[in-house]
PDB file of C-alpha atoms in Angstrom:
ATOM      1  CA  MET F   2      27.513 138.688-168.307  1.00 60.00           C
ATOM      2  CA  ALA F   3      26.167 141.600-166.374  1.00 74.00           C
ATOM      3  CA  LEU F   4      23.437 141.428-163.627  1.00 77.00           C
ATOM      4  CA  ARG F   5      21.303 144.419-162.216  1.00 78.00           C
ATOM      5  CA  TRP F   6      19.494 144.225-158.907  1.00 80.00           C
ATOM      6  CA  TYR F   7      15.854 144.333-160.305  1.00 83.00           C
ATOM      7  CA  SER F   8      13.696 143.724-157.192  1.00 89.00           C
ATOM      8  CA  VAL F   9      13.261 142.210-153.719  1.00 92.00           C
ATOM      9  CA  VAL F  10      10.280 139.812-153.404  1.00 93.00           C
ATOM     10  CA  VAL F  11       8.511 139.720-150.014  1.00 93.00           C
ATOM     11  CA  ASP F  12       6.117 136.782-149.491  1.00 93.00           C
ATOM     12  CA  CYS F  13       3.125 137.738-147.774  1.00 93.00           C
ATOM     13  CA  ARG F  14      -0.457 136.763-146.703  1.00 93.00           C
ATOM     14  CA  ASP F  15      -2.135 140.023-147.304  1.00 94.00           C
ATOM     15  CA  VAL F  16      -0.638 141.593-150.372  1.00 95.00           C
ATOM     16  CA  ALA F  17      -2.564 144.761-150.383  1.00 95.00           C
ATOM     17  CA  ALA F  18      -2.016 145.527-146.834  1.00 95.00           C
ATOM     18  CA  GLN F  19       1.710 144.796-146.991  1.00 96.00           C
ATOM     19  CA  ALA F  20       2.213 146.951-150.086  1.00 96.00           C
ATOM     20  CA  ALA F  21       0.172 149.861-148.538  1.00 96.00           C
ATOM     21  CA  TRP F  22       2.309 149.727-145.445  1.00 97.00           C
ATOM     22  CA  TRP F  23       5.517 149.518-147.097  1.00 96.00           C
ATOM     23  CA  ALA F  24       4.422 152.431-149.424  1.00 96.00           C
ATOM     24  CA  ARG F  25       3.718 154.556-146.425  1.00 96.00           C
ATOM     25  CA  ALA F  26       6.890 153.683-144.790  1.00 95.00           C
ATOM     26  CA  LEU F  27       9.082 154.459-147.724  1.00 94.00           C
ATOM     27  CA  GLY F  28       7.088 156.958-149.572  1.00 92.00           C
ATOM     28  CA  TRP F  29       7.146 154.714-152.672  1.00 92.00           C
ATOM     29  CA  ALA F  30       4.764 154.421-155.396  1.00 91.00           C
ATOM     30  CA  GLN F  31       2.716 151.426-156.380  1.00 91.00           C
ATOM     31  CA  VAL F  32       3.033 150.639-160.100  1.00 89.00           C
ATOM     32  CA  VAL F  33       1.536 147.251-160.345  1.00 87.00           C
ATOM     33  CA  ASP F  34      -1.882 146.337-158.588  1.00 87.00           C
ATOM     34  CA  LEU F  35      -2.848 142.583-159.190  1.00 89.00           C
ATOM     35  CA  PRO F  36      -4.643 140.396-156.743  1.00 86.00           C
ATOM     36  CA  GLU F  37      -1.460 137.981-156.268  1.00 90.00           C
ATOM     37  CA  GLU F  38       1.057 140.603-156.609  1.00 92.00           C
ATOM     38  CA  MET F  39       1.837 144.419-156.009  1.00 92.00           C
ATOM     39  CA  VAL F  40       5.002 146.254-157.142  1.00 92.00           C
ATOM     40  CA  LEU F  41       6.433 149.569-155.362  1.00 92.00           C
ATOM     41  CA  VAL F  42       9.158 151.668-156.845  1.00 88.00           C
ATOM     42  CA  PRO F  43      11.186 154.954-155.326  1.00 87.00           C
ATOM     43  CA  PRO F  44       9.399 157.962-156.504  1.00 84.00           C
ATOM     44  CA  HIS F  45      12.174 158.944-158.911  1.00 79.00           C
ATOM     45  CA  ALA F  46      11.686 155.692-160.838  1.00 77.00           C
ATOM     46  CA  LEU F  47       8.147 157.401-161.975  1.00 77.00           C
ATOM     47  CA  THR F  48      10.108 159.910-164.213  1.00 76.00           C
ATOM     48  CA  ASP F  49      10.962 159.010-167.721  1.00 65.00           C
ATOM     49  CA  MET F  50      12.303 155.615-167.279  1.00 63.00           C
ATOM     50  CA  ASP F  51      13.585 155.602-171.138  1.00 68.00           C
ATOM     51  CA  SER F  52      15.809 158.498-170.144  1.00 73.00           C
ATOM     52  CA  MET F  53      17.233 157.266-166.672  1.00 71.00           C
ATOM     53  CA  PRO F  54      20.198 155.168-166.892  1.00 71.00           C
ATOM     54  CA  ARG F  55      19.335 151.573-165.377  1.00 67.00           C
ATOM     55  CA  GLU F  56      21.962 152.014-162.736  1.00 65.00           C
ATOM     56  CA  HIS F  57      19.914 154.986-161.444  1.00 64.00           C
ATOM     57  CA  ARG F  58      16.724 153.203-161.256  1.00 66.00           C
ATOM     58  CA  GLY F  59      17.019 151.050-158.160  1.00 70.00           C
ATOM     59  CA  PRO F  60      15.372 147.924-157.242  1.00 82.00           C
ATOM     60  CA  GLY F  61      11.612 147.857-156.446  1.00 87.00           C
ATOM     61  CA  LEU F  62       9.782 145.659-153.756  1.00 92.00           C
ATOM     62  CA  VAL F  63       7.442 142.964-155.071  1.00 92.00           C
ATOM     63  CA  PHE F  64       4.686 141.757-152.759  1.00 92.00           C
ATOM     64  CA  VAL F  65       3.258 138.150-153.699  1.00 93.00           C
ATOM     65  CA  ARG F  66       0.729 136.116-151.863  1.00 93.00           C
ATOM     66  CA  VAL F  67       1.763 133.046-150.043  1.00 91.00           C
ATOM     67  CA  ALA F  68      -0.488 130.733-148.033  1.00 89.00           C
ATOM     68  CA  GLU F  69       1.823 130.184-145.058  1.00 86.00           C
ATOM     69  CA  GLY F  70       2.858 132.751-142.406  1.00 83.00           C
ATOM     70  CA  LYS F  71       6.356 133.861-141.396  1.00 82.00           C
ATOM     71  CA  GLU F  72       7.666 131.405-138.693  1.00 83.00           C
ATOM     72  CA  VAL F  73      11.451 132.066-138.183  1.00 82.00           C
ATOM     73  CA  LYS F  74      13.591 134.981-138.321  1.00 80.00           C
ATOM     74  CA  ASN F  75      14.544 136.309-141.697  1.00 80.00           C
ATOM     75  CA  ARG F  76      17.548 135.325-143.506  1.00 81.00           C
ATOM     76  CA  LEU F  77      17.693 138.495-145.485  1.00 87.00           C
ATOM     77  CA  HIS F  78      16.304 141.850-144.352  1.00 89.00           C
ATOM     78  CA  LEU F  79      16.266 145.427-145.427  1.00 92.00           C
ATOM     79  CA  ASP F  80      18.414 148.157-143.705  1.00 91.00           C
ATOM     80  CA  LEU F  81      16.910 151.484-143.901  1.00 91.00           C
ATOM     81  CA  ALA F  82      18.777 154.832-143.044  1.00 88.00           C
ATOM     82  CA  PRO F  83      17.139 158.075-142.235  1.00 87.00           C
ATOM     83  CA  TRP F  84      17.625 160.554-144.911  1.00 76.00           C
ATOM     84  CA  GLY F  85      18.396 164.214-144.632  1.00 67.00           C
ATOM     85  CA  GLU F  86      17.119 165.920-141.444  1.00 65.00           C
ATOM     86  CA  ASP F  87      15.355 162.869-140.303  1.00 66.00           C
ATOM     87  CA  ASP F  88      16.901 161.269-137.308  1.00 87.00           C
ATOM     88  CA  HIS F  89      16.922 157.719-136.008  1.00 85.00           C
ATOM     89  CA  GLU F  90      14.569 157.916-133.360  1.00 89.00           C
ATOM     90  CA  ALA F  91      11.946 160.006-135.176  1.00 91.00           C
ATOM     91  CA  GLU F  92      11.900 157.332-137.984  1.00 92.00           C
ATOM     92  CA  VAL F  93      11.702 154.543-135.502  1.00 94.00           C
ATOM     93  CA  ALA F  94       8.750 156.497-133.741  1.00 95.00           C
ATOM     94  CA  ARG F  95       7.185 157.053-137.235  1.00 94.00           C
ATOM     95  CA  LEU F  96       7.133 153.427-138.229  1.00 96.00           C
ATOM     96  CA  LEU F  97       5.763 152.321-134.924  1.00 97.00           C
ATOM     97  CA  ASP F  98       2.953 154.591-135.456  1.00 97.00           C
ATOM     98  CA  LEU F  99       2.396 152.957-138.901  1.00 97.00           C
ATOM     99  CA  GLY F 100       2.192 149.636-137.209  1.00 97.00           C
ATOM    100  CA  ALA F 101       5.784 148.147-137.088  1.00 97.00           C
ATOM    101  CA  ARG F 102       6.783 146.525-133.804  1.00 96.00           C
ATOM    102  CA  ARG F 103      10.200 146.123-132.056  1.00 94.00           C
ATOM    103  CA  VAL F 104      11.670 142.764-132.193  1.00 92.00           C
ATOM    104  CA  GLU F 105      14.908 141.016-130.513  1.00 83.00           C
ATOM    105  CA  VAL F 106      17.019 139.087-132.950  1.00 80.00           C
ATOM    106  CA  GLY F 107      20.103 139.173-130.660  1.00 75.00           C
ATOM    107  CA  GLN F 108      21.062 142.819-130.948  1.00 75.00           C
ATOM    108  CA  SER F 109      20.489 143.628-127.183  1.00 77.00           C
ATOM    109  CA  ALA F 110      23.378 141.379-126.393  1.00 72.00           C
ATOM    110  CA  LEU F 111      25.511 144.157-128.098  1.00 70.00           C
ATOM    111  CA  ALA F 112      24.637 146.504-125.298  1.00 69.00           C
ATOM    112  CA  GLU F 113      26.983 144.487-123.069  1.00 71.00           C
ATOM    113  CA  THR F 114      30.035 144.922-125.434  1.00 73.00           C
ATOM    114  CA  ASP F 115      32.120 147.891-126.564  1.00 67.00           C
ATOM    115  CA  ARG F 116      30.206 147.741-129.965  1.00 69.00           C
ATOM    116  CA  PRO F 117      26.364 148.279-128.700  1.00 65.00           C
ATOM    117  CA  ALA F 118      24.088 148.330-131.876  1.00 67.00           C
ATOM    118  CA  THR F 119      23.512 151.631-133.684  1.00 77.00           C
ATOM    119  CA  TRP F 120      20.402 150.177-135.251  1.00 84.00           C
ATOM    120  CA  THR F 121      17.028 149.247-134.244  1.00 90.00           C
ATOM    121  CA  VAL F 122      15.515 146.127-135.187  1.00 91.00           C
ATOM    122  CA  LEU F 123      11.565 146.210-136.357  1.00 95.00           C
ATOM    123  CA  ALA F 124       9.129 144.031-137.834  1.00 95.00           C
ATOM    124  CA  ASP F 125       6.413 145.083-140.430  1.00 96.00           C
ATOM    125  CA  PRO F 126       2.858 144.053-139.757  1.00 96.00           C
ATOM    126  CA  GLU F 127       3.473 140.560-141.099  1.00 95.00           C
ATOM    127  CA  GLY F 128       6.453 140.002-139.022  1.00 93.00           C
ATOM    128  CA  ASN F 129       9.221 140.624-141.481  1.00 94.00           C
ATOM    129  CA  GLU F 130      12.377 142.070-139.715  1.00 93.00           C
ATOM    130  CA  PHE F 131      14.114 145.216-141.020  1.00 94.00           C
ATOM    131  CA  CYS F 132      16.540 147.637-139.441  1.00 91.00           C
ATOM    132  CA  VAL F 133      16.620 151.268-138.936  1.00 92.00           C
ATOM    133  CA  LEU F 134      20.199 152.531-138.957  1.00 88.00           C
ATOM    134  CA  SER F 135      21.829 155.587-137.702  1.00 80.00           C
ATOM    135  CA  SER F 136      22.093 158.301-140.387  1.00 74.00           C
ATOM    136  CA  ARG F 137      24.420 157.634-143.315  1.00 71.00           C
ATOM    137  CA  ASP F 138      24.235 161.032-144.791  1.00 65.00           C
ATOM    138  CA  GLU F 139      27.855 161.684-143.521  1.00 55.00           C
TER     139      GLU F 139
END
């Protein structure tokens, strides 16, 4: 048996707004646009999918409508790393300008240790936490 990571599903109240926000944040393309579900994929996934090996396609993000709002810290979150010439602070500033907000989930306690956080915790417009890491290009 073999499994492949196909997608990450994000519960949200406003499917269109969440999908649009994440599309801007990641530079991804929307490939499904339904009232209750929207799907984003990385731009390279829009090339000829038949010729692209499955292991290079990567997971998509699926946004589905739910009635309830987010109430507690996520048990699972995305870690995002700046790409190429982009630096951590510039990406954090860009995401804040898009409507993200800083959130505290315990990372500030690391500042008092010998292993301070090398990431910033943000939340999307509906409160889903994600991290912006230091560059991982090296």
